[in-house]
Every structure is written in C-alpha cells, then in structure tokens.
Short mmCIF file of C-alpha atoms in Angstrom, two decimals:
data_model
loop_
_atom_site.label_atom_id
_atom_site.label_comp_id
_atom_site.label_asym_id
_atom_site.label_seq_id
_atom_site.Cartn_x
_atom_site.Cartn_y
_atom_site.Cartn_z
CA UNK A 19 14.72 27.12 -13.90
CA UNK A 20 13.22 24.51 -11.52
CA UNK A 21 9.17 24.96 -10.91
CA UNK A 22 8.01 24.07 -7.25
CA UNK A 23 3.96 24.07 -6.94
CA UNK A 24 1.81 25.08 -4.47
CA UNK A 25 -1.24 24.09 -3.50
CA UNK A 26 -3.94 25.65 -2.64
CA UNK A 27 -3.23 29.63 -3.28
CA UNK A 28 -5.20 30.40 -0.54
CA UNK A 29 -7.81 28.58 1.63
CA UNK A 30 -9.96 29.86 4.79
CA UNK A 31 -11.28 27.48 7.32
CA UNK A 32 -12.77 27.08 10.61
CA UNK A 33 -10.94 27.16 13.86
CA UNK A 34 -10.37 23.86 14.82
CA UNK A 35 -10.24 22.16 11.61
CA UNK A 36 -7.08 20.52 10.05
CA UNK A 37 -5.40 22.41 6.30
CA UNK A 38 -3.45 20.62 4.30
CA UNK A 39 -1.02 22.39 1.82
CA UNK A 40 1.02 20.83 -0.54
CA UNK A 41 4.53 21.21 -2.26
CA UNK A 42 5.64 19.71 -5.41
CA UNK A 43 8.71 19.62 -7.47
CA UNK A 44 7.81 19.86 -11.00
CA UNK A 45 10.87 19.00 -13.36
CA UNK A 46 12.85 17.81 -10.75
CA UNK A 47 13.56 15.53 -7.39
CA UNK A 48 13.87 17.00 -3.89
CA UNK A 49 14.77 14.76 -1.15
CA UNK A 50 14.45 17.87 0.68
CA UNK A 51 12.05 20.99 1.14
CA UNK A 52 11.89 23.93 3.22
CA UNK A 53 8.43 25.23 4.89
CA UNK A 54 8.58 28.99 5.60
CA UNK A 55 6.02 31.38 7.24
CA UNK A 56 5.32 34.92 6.92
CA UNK A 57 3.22 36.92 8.97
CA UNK A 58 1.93 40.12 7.07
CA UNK A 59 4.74 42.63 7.22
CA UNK A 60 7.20 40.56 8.21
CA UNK A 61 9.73 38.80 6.45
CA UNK A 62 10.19 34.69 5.82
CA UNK A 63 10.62 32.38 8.60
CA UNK A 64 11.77 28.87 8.44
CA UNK A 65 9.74 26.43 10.43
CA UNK A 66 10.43 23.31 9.24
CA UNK A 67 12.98 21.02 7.07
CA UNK A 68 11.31 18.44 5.14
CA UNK A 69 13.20 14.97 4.47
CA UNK A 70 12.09 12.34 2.20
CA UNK A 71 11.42 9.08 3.46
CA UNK A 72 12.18 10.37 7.42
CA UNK A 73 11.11 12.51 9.97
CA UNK A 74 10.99 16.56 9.57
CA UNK A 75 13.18 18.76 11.50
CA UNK A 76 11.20 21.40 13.13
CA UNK A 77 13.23 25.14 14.06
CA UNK A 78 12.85 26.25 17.67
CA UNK A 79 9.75 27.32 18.54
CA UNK A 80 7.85 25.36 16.31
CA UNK A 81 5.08 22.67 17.44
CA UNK A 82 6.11 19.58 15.20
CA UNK A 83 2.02 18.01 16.48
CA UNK A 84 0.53 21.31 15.13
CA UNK A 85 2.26 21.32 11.92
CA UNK A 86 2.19 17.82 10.46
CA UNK A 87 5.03 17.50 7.01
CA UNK A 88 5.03 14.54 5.57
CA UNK A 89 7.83 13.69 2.43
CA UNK A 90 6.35 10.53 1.46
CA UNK A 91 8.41 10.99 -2.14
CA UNK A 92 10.81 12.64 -3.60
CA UNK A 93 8.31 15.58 -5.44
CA UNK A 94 5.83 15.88 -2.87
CA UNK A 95 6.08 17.83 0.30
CA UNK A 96 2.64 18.10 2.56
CA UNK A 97 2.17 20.54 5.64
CA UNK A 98 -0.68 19.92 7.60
CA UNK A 99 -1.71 22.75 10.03
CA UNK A 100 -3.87 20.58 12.84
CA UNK A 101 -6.29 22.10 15.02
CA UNK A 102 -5.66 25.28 13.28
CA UNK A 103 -6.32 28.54 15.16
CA UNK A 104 -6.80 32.68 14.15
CA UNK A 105 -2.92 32.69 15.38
CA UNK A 106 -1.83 30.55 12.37
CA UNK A 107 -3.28 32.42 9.92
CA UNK A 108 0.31 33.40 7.52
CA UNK A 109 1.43 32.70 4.21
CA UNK A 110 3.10 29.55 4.40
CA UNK A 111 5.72 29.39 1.44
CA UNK A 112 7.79 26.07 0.47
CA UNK A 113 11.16 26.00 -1.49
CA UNK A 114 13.04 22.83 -3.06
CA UNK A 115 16.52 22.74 -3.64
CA UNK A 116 17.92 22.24 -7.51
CA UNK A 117 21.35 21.33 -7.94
CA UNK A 118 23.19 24.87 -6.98
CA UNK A 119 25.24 24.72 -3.60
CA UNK A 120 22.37 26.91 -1.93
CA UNK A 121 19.99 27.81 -4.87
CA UNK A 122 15.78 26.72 -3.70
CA UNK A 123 13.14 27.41 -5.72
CA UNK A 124 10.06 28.84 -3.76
CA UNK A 125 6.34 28.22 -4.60
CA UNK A 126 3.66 30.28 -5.21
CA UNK A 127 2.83 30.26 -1.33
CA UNK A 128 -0.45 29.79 0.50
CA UNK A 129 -2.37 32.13 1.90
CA UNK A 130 -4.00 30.62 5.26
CA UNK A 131 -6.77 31.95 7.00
CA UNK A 132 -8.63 30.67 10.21
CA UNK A 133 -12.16 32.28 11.18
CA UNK B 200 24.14 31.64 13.35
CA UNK B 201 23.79 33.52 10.19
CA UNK B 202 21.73 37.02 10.03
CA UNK B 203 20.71 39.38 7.36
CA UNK B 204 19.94 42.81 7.96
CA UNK B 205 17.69 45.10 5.68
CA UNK B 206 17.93 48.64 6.84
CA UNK B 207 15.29 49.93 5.21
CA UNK B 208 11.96 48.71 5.34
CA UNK B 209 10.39 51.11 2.75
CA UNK B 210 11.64 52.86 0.34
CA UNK B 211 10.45 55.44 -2.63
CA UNK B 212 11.72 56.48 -5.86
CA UNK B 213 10.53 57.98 -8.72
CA UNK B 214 9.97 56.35 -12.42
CA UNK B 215 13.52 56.55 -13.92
CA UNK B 216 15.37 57.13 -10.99
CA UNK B 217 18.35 55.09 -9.80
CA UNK B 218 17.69 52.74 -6.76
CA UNK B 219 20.19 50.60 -4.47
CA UNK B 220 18.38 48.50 -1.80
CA UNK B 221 20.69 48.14 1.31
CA UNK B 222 21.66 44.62 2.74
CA UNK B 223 24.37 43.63 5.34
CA UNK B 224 25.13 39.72 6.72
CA UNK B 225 26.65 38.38 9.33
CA UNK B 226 28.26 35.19 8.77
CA UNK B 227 31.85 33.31 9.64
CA UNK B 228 32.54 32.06 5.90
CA UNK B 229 32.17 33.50 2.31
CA UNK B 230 28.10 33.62 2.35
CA UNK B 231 26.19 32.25 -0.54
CA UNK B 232 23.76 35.19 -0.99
CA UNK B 233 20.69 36.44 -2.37
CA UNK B 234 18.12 38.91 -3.79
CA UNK B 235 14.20 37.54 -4.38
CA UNK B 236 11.07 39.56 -5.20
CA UNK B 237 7.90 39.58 -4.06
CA UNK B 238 4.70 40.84 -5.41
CA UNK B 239 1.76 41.11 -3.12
CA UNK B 240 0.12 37.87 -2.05
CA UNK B 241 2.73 35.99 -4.41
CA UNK B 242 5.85 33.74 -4.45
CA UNK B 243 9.09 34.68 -4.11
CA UNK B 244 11.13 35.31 -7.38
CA UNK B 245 14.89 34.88 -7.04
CA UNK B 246 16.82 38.24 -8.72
CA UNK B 247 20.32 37.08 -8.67
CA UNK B 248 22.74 35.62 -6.68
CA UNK B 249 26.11 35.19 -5.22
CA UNK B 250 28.01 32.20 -4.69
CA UNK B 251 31.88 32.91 -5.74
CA UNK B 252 33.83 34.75 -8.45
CA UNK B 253 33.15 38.30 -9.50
CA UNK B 254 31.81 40.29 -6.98
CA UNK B 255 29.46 42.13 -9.43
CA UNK B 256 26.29 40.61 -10.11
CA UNK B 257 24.16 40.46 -12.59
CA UNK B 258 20.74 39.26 -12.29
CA UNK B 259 16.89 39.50 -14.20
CA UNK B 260 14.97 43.01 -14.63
CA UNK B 261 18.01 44.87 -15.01
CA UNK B 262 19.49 44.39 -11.67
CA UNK B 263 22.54 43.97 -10.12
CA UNK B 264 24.13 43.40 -6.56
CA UNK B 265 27.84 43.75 -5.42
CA UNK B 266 29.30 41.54 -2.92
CA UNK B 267 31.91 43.49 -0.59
CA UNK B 268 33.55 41.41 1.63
CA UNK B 269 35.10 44.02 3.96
CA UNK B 270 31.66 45.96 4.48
CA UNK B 271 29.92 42.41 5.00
CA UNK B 272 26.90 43.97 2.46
CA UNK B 273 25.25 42.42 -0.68
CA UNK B 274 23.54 45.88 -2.13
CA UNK B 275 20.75 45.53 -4.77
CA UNK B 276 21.27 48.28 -7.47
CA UNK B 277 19.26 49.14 -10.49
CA UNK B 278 19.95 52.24 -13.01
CA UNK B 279 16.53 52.99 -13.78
CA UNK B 280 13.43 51.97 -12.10
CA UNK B 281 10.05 51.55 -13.50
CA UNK B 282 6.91 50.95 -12.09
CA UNK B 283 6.72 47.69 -12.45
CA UNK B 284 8.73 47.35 -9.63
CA UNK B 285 6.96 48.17 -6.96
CA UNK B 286 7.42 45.12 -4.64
CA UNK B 287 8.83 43.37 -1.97
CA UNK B 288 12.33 42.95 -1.42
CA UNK B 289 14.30 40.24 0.44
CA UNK B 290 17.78 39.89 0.95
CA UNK B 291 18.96 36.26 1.83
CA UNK B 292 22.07 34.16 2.91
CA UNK B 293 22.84 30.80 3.11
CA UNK B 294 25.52 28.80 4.50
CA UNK B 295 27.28 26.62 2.83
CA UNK B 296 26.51 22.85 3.55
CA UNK B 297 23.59 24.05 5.23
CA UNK B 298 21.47 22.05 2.62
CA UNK B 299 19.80 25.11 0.88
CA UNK B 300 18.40 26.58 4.39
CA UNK B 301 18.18 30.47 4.15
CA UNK B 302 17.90 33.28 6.45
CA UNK B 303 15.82 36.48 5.17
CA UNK B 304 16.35 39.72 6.19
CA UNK B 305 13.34 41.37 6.98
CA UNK B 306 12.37 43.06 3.19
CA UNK B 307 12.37 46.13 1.79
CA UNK B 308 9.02 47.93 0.38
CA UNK B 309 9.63 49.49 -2.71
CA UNK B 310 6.97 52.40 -4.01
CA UNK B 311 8.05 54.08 -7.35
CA UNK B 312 6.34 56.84 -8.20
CA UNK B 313 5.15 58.12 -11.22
#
C-alpha cells in the first residue's frame, strides 16, 4: 500500500516557539492531505484539509494563524504550530489519499509537547 | 453530518478467546467504512474496509467486520485473539465525495489477557 511519512516522531519545545511537522507521500501524489489531532484518550480529530497549490480549509474551531499548512507540492504537506502553548500539546497525525473512493493512508504521527 | 459511535471504550479478553468490537454510524447514504489500529504512541494501521459488495469483510490479522445496513453497525470480529493485539481500536466512516475526510469514533482499548 501507499507510505505517508512523518516527520519528526516526536519533538518537545518551549512555549512560545513555532514546530514544524511534516507530511510526505512516498510512492505516490496527493493534491490533498488531512491533519488530525488526538488528545491522549481521545479519539482522532480533523483540523485541517490540506490543498496543493491553495489555501487550507480549517474545521470549526480551529485557529487557521496558530496552525500554519502549507501544500507547496504535491508530496509534501507542512503544519506549523505558531506560538505553541502546553494546550497544544497532542499527537498530530496526517493521512493522504491513494486512489480508493475514501481509502487515506495515515503517518506515523507526531508526538508534540510544549513545556 | 456523519458520526461514528464506539460503545465500548475498553474492553478485555483472554488469549484465544473470540472478540467483536462494537461500532454503529450515522449517515444518509451507503457509508464507506472502516477499522484502523493503533499501537501506543504509533500510526494508525488500516484493518479492513467497506466500500460496496459483500457485506462480510475480510481484512489483515485475521479480522473481519460485517456491514448491516438495517442495524446501521460495522462490527469488528476476530475468532481468536492473541496478545499481540492489545491496541487501540478506531472505527471510521467516510462519505462519499467527501474527498477521503473521515470521522472516528472515539476507539476501543483492547487488553488480552494471558
């Protein structure tokens, strides 16, 4: 099957500071990707949908200025978490779509932490 | 909107027992639905899957799900459990032309015991 990549596995960082996670398609194009969150216990969330070469499209409830995605091709999805704060520590999970009807393939996921 | 319910949010069986992991959906249309894994701290690892046809499913690991329309539920089953797994469980549906977006129910914590 398809292989999406995550990256990093899992970072810590400072309140305040900007993380950037990326997503990549391996054997395959994605014009679009999905960002999910989980928050321990609880199950997968989707915040935002990632299009190549335009704007994201951010679920309710989401701040598009705090989480920065950027498609700039078509096997590369970033998610930048600005300003980050104790509050957005999750594990932020991407998927890709293949060819299926509904089918994504999900990453590895990154753990996020903010101290 | 779409919505996936898991009913139970932890479950325990022993090594060699049978298991069936509950999931019901609410959607207007035939559902394209699914059944990932999750290990601690890791991805999510897609099971099986339904998106037309035979309403038995068979997926990886020895699993299998059975789509029944008139009880709007997707039910993960496996014969015989073993230890390996102990995991995460998410049931998931999609709509179709809704470009791959899903909605997870909220999981299903599996403990086998020895």
């Amino acid at each position: 099957g398809a292989v999406v990549s995550q990256h990093p596995s899992w970072v810590i960082c400072k309140s305040g500071t900007s993380v950037k996670i990326e997503c990549r398609s391996l054997d395959f194009q994605a014009t679009t990707m999905f960002w999910y969150r989980q928050f321990p216990k609880q199950s997968l969330m989707l915040m935002a949908t990632s299009n190549e070469g335009s704007k994201a499209t951010y679920e309710q409830g989401v701040e598009k200025d705090k989480f920065l995605i950027n498609h700039a091709s078509l096997t590369l999805s970033t998610l930048t978490v600005t300003s980050a704060h104790p509050e957005d520590s999750s594990f932020y999970i991407c998927s890709a779509p293949d060819r299926g009807p509904a089918e994504a393939f999900f990453g590895q996921g990154t753990r996020l932490t903010v101290v | 909107a779409q919505s996936v319910t898991q009913p139970d949010i932890h479950i325990t069986v022993s090594e060699g027992a049978s298991l069936e992991l509950r999931c019901n959906y609410s959607y207007g249309a035939t559902p394209y639905l699914f059944w990932y894994v999750q290990s601690p701290g890791q991805g999510l690892q897609l099971l099986l899957k339904y998106f037309s046809g035979d309403t038995l499913v068979q997926g990886i690991k020895g699993f299998e799900a059975e789509f029944k329309r008139s009880q709007s539920s997707f039910n993960l089953r496996k014969p015989s459990v073993h230890w390996s797994d102990a995991a995460e469980y998410f049931c998931a549906v999609g709509a179709k032309g809704g470009g791959n977006k899903l909605t997870f129910g909220t999981g299903t914590q599996l403990k086998v015991e020895l």
